[in-house]
PDB file of C-alpha atoms in Angstrom:
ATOM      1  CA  UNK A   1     -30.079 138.877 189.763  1.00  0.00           C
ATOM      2  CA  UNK A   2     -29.683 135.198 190.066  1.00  0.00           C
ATOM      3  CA  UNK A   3     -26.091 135.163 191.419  1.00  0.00           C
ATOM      4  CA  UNK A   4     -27.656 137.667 193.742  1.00  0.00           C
ATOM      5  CA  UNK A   5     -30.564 134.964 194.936  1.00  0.00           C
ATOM      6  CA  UNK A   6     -27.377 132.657 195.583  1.00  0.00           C
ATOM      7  CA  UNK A   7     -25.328 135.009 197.297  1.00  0.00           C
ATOM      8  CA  UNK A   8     -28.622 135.872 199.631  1.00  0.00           C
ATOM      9  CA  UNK A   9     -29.657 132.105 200.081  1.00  0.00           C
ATOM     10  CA  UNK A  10     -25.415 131.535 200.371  1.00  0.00           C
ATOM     11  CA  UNK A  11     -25.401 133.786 202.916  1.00  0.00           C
ATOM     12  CA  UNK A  12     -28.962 132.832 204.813  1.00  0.00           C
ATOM     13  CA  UNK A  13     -27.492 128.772 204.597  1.00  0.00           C
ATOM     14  CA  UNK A  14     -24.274 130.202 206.489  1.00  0.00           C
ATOM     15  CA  UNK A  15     -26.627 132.548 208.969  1.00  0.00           C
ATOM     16  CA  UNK A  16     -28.501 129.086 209.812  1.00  0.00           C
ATOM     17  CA  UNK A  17     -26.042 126.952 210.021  1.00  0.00           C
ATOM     18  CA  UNK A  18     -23.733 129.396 212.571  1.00  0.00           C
ATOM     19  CA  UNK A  19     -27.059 130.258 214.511  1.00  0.00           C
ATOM     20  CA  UNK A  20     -27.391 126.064 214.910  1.00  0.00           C
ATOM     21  CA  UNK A  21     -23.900 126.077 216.069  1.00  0.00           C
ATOM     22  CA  UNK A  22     -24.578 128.567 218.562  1.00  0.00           C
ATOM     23  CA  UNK A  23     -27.853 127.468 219.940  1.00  0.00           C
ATOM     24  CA  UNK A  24     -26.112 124.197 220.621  1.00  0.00           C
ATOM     25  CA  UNK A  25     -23.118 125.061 222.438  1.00  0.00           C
ATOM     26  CA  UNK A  26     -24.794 127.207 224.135  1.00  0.00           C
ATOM     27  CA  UNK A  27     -27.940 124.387 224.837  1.00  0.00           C
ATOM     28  CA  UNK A  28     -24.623 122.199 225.799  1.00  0.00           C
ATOM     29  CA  UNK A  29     -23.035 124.945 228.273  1.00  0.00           C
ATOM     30  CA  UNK A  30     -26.290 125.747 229.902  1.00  0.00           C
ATOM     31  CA  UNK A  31     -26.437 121.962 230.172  1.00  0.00           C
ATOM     32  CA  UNK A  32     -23.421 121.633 232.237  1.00  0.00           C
ATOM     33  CA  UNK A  33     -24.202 124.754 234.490  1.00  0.00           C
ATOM     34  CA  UNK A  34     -26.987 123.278 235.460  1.00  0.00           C
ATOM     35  CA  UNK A  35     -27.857 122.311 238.987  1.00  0.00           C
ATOM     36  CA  UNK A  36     -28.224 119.080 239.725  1.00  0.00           C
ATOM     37  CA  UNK A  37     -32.042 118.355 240.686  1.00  0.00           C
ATOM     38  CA  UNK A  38     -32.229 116.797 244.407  1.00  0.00           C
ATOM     39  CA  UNK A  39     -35.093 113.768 245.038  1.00  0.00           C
ATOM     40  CA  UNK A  40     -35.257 112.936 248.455  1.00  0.00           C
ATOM     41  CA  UNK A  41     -36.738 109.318 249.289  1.00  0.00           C
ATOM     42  CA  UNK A  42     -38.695 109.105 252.693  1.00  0.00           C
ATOM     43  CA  UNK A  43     -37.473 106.149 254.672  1.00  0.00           C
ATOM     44  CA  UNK A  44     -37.992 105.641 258.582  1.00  0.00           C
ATOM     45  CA  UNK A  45     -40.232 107.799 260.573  1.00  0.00           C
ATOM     46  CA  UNK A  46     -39.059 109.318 264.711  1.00  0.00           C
ATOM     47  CA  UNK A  47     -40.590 110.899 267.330  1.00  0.00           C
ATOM     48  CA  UNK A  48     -37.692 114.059 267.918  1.00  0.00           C
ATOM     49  CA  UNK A  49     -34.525 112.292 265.700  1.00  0.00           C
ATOM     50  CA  UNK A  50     -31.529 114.346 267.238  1.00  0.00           C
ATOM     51  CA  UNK A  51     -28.233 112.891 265.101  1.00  0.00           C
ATOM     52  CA  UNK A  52     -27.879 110.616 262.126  1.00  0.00           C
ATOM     53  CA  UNK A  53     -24.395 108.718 262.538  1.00  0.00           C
ATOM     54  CA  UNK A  54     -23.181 105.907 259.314  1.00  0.00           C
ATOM     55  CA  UNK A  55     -20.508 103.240 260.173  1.00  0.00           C
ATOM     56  CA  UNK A  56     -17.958 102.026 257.851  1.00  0.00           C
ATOM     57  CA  UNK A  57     -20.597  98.869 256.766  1.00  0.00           C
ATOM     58  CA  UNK A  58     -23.282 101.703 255.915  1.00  0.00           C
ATOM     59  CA  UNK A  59     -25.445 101.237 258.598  1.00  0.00           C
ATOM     60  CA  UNK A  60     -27.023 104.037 259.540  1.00  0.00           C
ATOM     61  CA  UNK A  61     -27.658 104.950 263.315  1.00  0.00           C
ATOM     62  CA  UNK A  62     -30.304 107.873 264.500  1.00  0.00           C
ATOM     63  CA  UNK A  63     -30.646 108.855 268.172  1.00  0.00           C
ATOM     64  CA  UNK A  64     -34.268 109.567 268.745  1.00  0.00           C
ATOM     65  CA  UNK A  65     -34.050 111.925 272.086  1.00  0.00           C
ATOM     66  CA  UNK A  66     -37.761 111.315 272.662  1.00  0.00           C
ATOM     67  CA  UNK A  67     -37.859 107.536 272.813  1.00  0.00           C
ATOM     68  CA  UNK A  68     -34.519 107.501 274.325  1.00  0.00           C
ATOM     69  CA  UNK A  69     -33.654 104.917 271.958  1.00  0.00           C
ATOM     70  CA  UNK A  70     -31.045 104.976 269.224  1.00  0.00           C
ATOM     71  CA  UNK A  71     -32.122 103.204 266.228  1.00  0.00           C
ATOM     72  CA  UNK A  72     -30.046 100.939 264.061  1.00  0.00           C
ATOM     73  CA  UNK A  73     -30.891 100.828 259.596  1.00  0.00           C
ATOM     74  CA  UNK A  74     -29.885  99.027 257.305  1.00  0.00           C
ATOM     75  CA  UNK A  75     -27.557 100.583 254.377  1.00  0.00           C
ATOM     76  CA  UNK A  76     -31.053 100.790 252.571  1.00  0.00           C
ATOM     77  CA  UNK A  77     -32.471 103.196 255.411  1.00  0.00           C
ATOM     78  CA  UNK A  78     -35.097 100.512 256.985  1.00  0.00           C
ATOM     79  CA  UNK A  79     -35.224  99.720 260.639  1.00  0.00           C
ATOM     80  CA  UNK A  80     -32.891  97.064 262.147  1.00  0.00           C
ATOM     81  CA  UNK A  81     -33.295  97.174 265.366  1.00  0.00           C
ATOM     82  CA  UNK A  82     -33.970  99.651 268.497  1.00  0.00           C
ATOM     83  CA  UNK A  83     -30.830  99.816 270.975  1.00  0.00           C
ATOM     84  CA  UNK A  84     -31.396 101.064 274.983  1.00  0.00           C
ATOM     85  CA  UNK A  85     -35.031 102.981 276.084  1.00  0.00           C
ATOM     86  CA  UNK A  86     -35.612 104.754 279.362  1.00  0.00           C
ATOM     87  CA  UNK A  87     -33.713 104.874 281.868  1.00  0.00           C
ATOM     88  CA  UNK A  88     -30.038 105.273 283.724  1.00  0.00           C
ATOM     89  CA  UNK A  89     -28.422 101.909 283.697  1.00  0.00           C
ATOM     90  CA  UNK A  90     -25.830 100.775 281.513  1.00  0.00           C
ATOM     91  CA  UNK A  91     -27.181 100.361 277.703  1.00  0.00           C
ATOM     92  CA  UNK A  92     -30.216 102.816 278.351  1.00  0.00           C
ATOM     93  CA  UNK A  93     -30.100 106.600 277.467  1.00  0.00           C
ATOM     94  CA  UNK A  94     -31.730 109.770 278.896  1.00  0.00           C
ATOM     95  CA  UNK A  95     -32.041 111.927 275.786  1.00  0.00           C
ATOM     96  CA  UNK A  96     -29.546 110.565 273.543  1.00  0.00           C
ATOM     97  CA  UNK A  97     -28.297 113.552 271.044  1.00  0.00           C
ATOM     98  CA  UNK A  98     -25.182 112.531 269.321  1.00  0.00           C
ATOM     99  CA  UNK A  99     -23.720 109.533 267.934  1.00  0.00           C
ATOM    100  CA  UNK A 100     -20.430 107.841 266.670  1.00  0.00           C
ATOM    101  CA  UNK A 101     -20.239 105.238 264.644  1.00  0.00           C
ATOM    102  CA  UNK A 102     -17.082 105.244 262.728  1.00  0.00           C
ATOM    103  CA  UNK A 103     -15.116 102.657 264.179  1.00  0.00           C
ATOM    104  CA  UNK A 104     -17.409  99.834 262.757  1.00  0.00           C
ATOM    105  CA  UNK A 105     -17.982  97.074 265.793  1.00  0.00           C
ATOM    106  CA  UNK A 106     -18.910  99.732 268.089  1.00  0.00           C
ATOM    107  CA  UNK A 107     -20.317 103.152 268.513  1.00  0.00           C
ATOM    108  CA  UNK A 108     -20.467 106.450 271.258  1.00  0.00           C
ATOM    109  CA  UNK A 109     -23.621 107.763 272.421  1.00  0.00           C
ATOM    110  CA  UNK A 110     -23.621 111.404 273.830  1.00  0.00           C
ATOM    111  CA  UNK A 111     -26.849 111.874 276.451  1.00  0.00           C
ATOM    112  CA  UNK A 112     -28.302 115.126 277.313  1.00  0.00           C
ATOM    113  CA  UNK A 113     -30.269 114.594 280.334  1.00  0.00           C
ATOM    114  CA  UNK A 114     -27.864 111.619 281.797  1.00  0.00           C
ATOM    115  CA  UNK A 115     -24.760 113.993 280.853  1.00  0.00           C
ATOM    116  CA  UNK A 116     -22.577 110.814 279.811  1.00  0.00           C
ATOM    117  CA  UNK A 117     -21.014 109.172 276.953  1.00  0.00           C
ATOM    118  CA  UNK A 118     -21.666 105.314 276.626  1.00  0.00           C
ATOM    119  CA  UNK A 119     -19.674 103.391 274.502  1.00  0.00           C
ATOM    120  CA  UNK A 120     -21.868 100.240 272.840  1.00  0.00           C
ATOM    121  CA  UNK A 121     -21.527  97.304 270.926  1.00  0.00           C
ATOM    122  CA  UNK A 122     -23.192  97.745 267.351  1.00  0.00           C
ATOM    123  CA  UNK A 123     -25.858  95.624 269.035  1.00  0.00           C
ATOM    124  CA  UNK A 124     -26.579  97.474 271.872  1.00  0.00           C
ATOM    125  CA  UNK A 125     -24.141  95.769 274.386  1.00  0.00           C
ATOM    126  CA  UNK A 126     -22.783  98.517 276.926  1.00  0.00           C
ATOM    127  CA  UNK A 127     -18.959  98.175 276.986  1.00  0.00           C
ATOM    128  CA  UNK A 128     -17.907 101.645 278.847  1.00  0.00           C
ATOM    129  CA  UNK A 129     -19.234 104.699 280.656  1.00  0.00           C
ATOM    130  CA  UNK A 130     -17.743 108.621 280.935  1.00  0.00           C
ATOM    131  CA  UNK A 131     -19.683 111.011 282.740  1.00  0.00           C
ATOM    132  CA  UNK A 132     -19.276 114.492 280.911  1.00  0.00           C
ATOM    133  CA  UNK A 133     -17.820 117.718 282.653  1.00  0.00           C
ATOM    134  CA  UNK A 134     -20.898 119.657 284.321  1.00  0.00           C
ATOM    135  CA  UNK A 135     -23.048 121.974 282.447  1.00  0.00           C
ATOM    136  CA  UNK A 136     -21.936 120.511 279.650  1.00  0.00           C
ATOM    137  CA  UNK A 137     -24.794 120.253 276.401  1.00  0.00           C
ATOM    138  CA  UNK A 138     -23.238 117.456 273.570  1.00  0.00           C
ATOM    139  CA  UNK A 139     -24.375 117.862 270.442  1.00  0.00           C
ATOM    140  CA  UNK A 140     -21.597 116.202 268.491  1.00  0.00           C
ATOM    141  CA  UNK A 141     -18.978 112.910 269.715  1.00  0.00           C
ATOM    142  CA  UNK A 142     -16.299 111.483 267.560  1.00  0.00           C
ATOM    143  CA  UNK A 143     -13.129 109.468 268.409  1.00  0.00           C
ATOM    144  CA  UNK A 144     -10.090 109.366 267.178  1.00  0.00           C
ATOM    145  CA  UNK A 145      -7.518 106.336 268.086  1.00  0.00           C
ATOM    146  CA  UNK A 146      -6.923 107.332 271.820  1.00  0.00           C
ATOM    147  CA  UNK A 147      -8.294 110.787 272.036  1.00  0.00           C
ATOM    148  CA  UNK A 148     -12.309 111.584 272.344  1.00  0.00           C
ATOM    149  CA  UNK A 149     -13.605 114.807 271.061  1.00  0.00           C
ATOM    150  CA  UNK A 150     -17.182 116.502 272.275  1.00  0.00           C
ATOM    151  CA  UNK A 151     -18.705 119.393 270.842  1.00  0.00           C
ATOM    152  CA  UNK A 152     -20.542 121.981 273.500  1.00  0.00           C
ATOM    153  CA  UNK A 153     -23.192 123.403 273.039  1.00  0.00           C
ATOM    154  CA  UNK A 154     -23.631 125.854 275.883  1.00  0.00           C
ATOM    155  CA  UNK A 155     -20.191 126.694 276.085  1.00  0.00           C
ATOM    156  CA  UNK A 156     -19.432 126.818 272.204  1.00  0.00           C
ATOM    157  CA  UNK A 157     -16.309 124.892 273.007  1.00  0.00           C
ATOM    158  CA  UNK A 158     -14.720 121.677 271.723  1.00  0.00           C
ATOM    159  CA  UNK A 159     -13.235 119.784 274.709  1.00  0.00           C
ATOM    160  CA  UNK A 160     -10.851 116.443 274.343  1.00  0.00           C
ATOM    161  CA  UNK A 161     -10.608 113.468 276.724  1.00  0.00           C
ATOM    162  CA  UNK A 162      -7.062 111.608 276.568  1.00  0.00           C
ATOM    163  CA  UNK A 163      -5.352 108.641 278.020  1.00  0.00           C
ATOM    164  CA  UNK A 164      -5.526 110.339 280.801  1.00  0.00           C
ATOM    165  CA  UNK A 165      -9.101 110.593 281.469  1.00  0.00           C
ATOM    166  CA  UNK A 166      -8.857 114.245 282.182  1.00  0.00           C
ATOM    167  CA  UNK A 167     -11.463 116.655 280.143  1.00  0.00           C
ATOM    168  CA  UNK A 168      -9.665 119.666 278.371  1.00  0.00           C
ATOM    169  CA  UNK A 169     -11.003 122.203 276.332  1.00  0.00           C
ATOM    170  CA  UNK A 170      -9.106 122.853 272.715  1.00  0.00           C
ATOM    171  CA  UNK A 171     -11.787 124.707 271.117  1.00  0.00           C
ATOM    172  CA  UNK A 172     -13.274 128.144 271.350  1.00  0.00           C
ATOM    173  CA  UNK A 173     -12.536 131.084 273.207  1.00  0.00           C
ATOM    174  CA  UNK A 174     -10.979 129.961 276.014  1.00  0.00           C
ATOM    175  CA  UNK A 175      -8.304 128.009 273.611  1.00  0.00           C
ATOM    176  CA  UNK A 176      -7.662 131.203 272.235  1.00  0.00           C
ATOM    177  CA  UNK A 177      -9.069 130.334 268.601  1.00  0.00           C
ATOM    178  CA  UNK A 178     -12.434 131.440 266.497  1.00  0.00           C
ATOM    179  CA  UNK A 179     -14.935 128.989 267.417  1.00  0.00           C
ATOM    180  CA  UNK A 180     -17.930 130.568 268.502  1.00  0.00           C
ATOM    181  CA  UNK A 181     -21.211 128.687 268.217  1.00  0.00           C
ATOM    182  CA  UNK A 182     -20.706 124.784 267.290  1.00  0.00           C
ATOM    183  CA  UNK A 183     -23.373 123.155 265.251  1.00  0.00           C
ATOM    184  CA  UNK A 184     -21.857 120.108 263.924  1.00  0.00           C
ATOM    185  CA  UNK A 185     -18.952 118.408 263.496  1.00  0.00           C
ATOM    186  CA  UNK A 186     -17.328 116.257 260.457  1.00  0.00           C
ATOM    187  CA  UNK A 187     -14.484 114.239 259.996  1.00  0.00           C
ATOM    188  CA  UNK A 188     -12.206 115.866 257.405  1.00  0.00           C
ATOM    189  CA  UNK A 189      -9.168 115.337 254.898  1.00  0.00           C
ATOM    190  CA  UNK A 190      -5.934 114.735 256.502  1.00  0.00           C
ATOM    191  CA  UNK A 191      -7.628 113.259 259.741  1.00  0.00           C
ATOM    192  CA  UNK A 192      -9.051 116.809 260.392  1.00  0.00           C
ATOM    193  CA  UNK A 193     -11.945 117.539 262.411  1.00  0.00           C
ATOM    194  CA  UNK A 194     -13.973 119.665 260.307  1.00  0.00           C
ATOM    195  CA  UNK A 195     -16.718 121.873 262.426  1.00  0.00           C
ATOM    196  CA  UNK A 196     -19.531 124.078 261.348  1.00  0.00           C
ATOM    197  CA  UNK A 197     -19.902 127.288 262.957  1.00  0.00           C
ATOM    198  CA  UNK A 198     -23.376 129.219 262.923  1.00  0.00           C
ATOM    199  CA  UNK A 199     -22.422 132.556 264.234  1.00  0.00           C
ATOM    200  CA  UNK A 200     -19.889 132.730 261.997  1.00  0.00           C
ATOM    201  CA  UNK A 201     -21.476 131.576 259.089  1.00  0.00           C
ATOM    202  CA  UNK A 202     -17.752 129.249 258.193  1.00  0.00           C
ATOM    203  CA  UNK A 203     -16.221 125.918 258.206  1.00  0.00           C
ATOM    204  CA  UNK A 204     -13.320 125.941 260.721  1.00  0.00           C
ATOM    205  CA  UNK A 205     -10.477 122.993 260.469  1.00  0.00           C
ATOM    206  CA  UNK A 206      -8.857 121.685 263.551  1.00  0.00           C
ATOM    207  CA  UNK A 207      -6.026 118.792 263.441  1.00  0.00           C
ATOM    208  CA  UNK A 208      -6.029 115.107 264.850  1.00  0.00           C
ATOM    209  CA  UNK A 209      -5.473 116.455 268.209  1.00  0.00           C
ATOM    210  CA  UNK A 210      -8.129 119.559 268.163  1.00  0.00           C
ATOM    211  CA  UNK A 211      -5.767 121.881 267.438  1.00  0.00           C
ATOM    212  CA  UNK A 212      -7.175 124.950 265.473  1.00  0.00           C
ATOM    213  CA  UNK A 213      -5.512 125.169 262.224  1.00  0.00           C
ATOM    214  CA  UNK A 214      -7.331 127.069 259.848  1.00  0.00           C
ATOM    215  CA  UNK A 215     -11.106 128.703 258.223  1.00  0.00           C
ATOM    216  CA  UNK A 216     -11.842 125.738 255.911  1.00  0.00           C
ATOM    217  CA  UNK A 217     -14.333 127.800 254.108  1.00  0.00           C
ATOM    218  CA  UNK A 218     -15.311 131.404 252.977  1.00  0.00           C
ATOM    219  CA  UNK A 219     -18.033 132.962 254.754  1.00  0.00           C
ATOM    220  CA  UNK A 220     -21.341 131.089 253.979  1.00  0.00           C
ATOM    221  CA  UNK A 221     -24.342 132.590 252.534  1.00  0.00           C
ATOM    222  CA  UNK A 222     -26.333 131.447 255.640  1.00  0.00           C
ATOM    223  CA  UNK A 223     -25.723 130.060 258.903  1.00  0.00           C
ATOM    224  CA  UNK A 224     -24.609 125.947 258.183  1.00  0.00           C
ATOM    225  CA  UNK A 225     -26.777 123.466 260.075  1.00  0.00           C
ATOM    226  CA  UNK A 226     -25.240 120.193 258.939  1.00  0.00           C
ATOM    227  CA  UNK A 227     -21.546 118.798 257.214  1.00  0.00           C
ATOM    228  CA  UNK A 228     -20.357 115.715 256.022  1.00  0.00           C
ATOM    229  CA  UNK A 229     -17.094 115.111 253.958  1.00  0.00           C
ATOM    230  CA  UNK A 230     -17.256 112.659 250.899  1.00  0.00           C
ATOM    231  CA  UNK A 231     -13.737 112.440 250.020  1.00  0.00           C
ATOM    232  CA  UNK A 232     -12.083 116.052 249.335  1.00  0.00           C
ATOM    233  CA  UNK A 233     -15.970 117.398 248.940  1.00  0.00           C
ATOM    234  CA  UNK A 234     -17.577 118.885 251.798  1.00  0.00           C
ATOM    235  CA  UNK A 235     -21.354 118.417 251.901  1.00  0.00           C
ATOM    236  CA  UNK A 236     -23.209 121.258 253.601  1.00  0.00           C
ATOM    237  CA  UNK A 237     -27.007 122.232 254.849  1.00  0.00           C
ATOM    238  CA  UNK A 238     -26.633 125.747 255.002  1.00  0.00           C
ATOM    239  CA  UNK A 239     -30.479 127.042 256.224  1.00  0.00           C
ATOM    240  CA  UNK A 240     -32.598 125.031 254.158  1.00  0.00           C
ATOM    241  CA  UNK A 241     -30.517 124.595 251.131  1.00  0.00           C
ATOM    242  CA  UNK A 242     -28.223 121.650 250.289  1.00  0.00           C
ATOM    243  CA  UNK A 243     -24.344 122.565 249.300  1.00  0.00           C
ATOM    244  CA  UNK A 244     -21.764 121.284 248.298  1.00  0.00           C
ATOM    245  CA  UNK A 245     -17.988 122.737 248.796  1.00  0.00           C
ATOM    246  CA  UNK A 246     -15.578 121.807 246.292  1.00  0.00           C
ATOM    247  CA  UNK A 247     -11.586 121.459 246.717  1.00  0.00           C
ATOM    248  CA  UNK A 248     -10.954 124.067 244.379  1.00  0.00           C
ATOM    249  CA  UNK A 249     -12.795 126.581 246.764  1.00  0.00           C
ATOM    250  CA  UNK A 250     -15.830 126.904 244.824  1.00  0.00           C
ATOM    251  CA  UNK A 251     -19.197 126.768 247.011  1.00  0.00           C
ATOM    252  CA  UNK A 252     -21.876 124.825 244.609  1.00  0.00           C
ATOM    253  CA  UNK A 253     -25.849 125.286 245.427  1.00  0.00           C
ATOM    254  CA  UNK A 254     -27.198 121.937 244.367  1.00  0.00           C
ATOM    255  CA  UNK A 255     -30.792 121.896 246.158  1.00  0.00           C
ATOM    256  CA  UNK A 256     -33.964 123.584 248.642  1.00  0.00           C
ATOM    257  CA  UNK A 257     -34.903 121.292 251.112  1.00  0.00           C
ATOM    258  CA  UNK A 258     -39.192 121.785 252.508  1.00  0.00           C
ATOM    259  CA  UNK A 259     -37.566 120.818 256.125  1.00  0.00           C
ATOM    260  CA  UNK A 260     -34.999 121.792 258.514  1.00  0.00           C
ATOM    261  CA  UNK A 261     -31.865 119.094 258.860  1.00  0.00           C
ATOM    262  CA  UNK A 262     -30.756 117.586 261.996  1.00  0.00           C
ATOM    263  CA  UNK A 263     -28.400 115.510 260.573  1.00  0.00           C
ATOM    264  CA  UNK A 264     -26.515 114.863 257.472  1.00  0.00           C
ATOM    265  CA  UNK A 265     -24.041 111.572 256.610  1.00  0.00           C
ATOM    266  CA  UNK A 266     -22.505 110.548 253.072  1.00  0.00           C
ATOM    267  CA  UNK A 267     -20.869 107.331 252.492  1.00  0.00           C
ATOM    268  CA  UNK A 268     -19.439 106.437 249.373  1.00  0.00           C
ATOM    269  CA  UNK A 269     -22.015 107.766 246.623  1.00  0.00           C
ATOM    270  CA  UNK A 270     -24.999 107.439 248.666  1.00  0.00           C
ATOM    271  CA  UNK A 271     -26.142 110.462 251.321  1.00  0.00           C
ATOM    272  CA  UNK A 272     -29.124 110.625 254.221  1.00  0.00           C
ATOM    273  CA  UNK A 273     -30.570 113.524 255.500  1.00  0.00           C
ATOM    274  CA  UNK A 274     -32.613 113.850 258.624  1.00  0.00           C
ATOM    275  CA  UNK A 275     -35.353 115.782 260.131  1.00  0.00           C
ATOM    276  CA  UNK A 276     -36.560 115.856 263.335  1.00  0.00           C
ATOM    277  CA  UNK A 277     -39.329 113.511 262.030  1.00  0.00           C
ATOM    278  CA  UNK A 278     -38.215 110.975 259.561  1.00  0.00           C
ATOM    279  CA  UNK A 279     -35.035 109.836 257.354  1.00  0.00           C
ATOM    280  CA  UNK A 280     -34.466 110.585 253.270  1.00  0.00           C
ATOM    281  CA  UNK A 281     -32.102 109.230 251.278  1.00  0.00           C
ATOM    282  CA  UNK A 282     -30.301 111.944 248.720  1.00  0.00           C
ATOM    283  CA  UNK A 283     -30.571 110.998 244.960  1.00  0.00           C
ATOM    284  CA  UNK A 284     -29.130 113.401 242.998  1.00  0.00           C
ATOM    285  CA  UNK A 285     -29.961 114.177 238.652  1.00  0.00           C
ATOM    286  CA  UNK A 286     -27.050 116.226 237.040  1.00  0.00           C
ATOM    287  CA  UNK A 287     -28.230 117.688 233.966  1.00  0.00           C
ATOM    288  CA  UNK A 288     -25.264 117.431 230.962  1.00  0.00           C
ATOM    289  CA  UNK A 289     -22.814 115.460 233.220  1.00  0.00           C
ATOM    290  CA  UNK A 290     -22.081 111.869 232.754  1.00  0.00           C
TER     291      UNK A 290
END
């Protein structure tokens, strides 16, 4: 009787012990499944923000189509400075809608209603002026060395001004590729141009030159809104939900956002998203991961 007691205690010590085990790896997997938890800090506050642009200093530059102003922050998200206001000489914007700020000392401006592109000083300074083809509706600008790339809007094309100065379309249907309804654009690995296609629900890659080149990305659970690259990681706003797209393929849910995005930027570790109304910065808490 007694060397049964031991065998039952013997085996209840061994029951414990392996259901301990268990309920810690499995507290420890669960741990690093986890999503991460998203806190978004409220910084400045706009009248109708359009496009959030960063520069290589981590300034951070909104276009508020409204005001007609574009509005310079610091790396820390507060206000700077105001650049242009009303109005159709050089420096001043009629709806501005996109921005470019990745060349550092100076930035582009798309406009809506003045149907240009100005190229500005960080401060504000007007240093060029390209009207835009006719009809056309920007909603993303980014330049590469010698070559300028526009996203339309109403034609669901993405043209390219050269040397030359001539306006040519190497995106969409009538380039013979996929594109079908633009909704932002992202530089990419490999100098690609990354851009987000809504009717489509994918990622599409095109090279330095706008050449199509490949889908970047399965088919997305929802149409995208917003994408910014972080290295090899794509960073996505797909309805109301942030992503994130990893290099081995895999297409991570990390948080639900209470607003729709307008813009989205990463630099470095930091990110900013952007409503129509004001500017958060993206914290993010990853449960198990160090």
């Amino acid at each position: 009787m007694t060397s049964g007691r031991k065998g039952w205690h013997g085996w209840l010590r061994r029951g414990r012990y392996s259901w301990w085990i268990g309920w810690l790896l499995g507290a420890s997997l669960a741990a690093a499944q986890a999503p991460d938890t998203i806190f978004l800090e409220p910084r400045a506050v706009f009248v109708e923000a359009r496009a959030l642009a960063v520069d290589p200093g981590g300034r951070l530059y909104v276009a508020d189509a409204a005001r007609h102003v574009v509005v310079r922050l610091t790396p820390e998200g507060h206000v700077e400075d105001e650049l242009g206001g009303p109005g159709s000489e050089p420096g001043r914007f009629d709806m501005p809608v996109a921005i470019d700020a990745q060349a550092g000392l100076s930035l582009w401006v798309a406009e809506e209603g003045g149907r240009r592109l100005q190229r500005l000083t960080w401060q504000g300074m007007p240093l060029e002026i390209i009207p835009l083809p006719e009809r056309m509706r920007p909603i993303a600008v980014q330049q590469r060395g010698r070559w300028l790339f526009v996203l339309d809007a109403a034609s669901g094309q993405l043209w390219r001004r050269g040397p030359d100065k001539r306006w040519l379309v190497t995106g969409g249907a009538a380039a013979g590729d996929p594109l079908q309804q633009p909704v932002a654009l992202t530089s990419g690995p490999s100098d690609r141009l990354l851009i987000a296609d809504r009717a489509q629900r994918v990622v599409l890659a095109y090279d330095r030159l706008g050449t199509f080149e490949k889908q970047w990305t399965p088919v997305l659970p929802r149409a995208p809104r917003a994408l910014a690259a972080q290295g090899d990681t794509l960073w996505l706003v797909i309805d109301r939900s942030l992503y994130r797209y990893l290099p081995g393929g895999h297409l991570e849910a990390v948080g639900h956002l209470p607003f729709d995005v307008v813009g989205l930027v990463w630099q470095g570790q930091r990110g900013w998203l952007l409503s129509q109304r004001r500017l958060y910065r993206i914290q993010l808490s990853a449960p198990g991961r160090k």
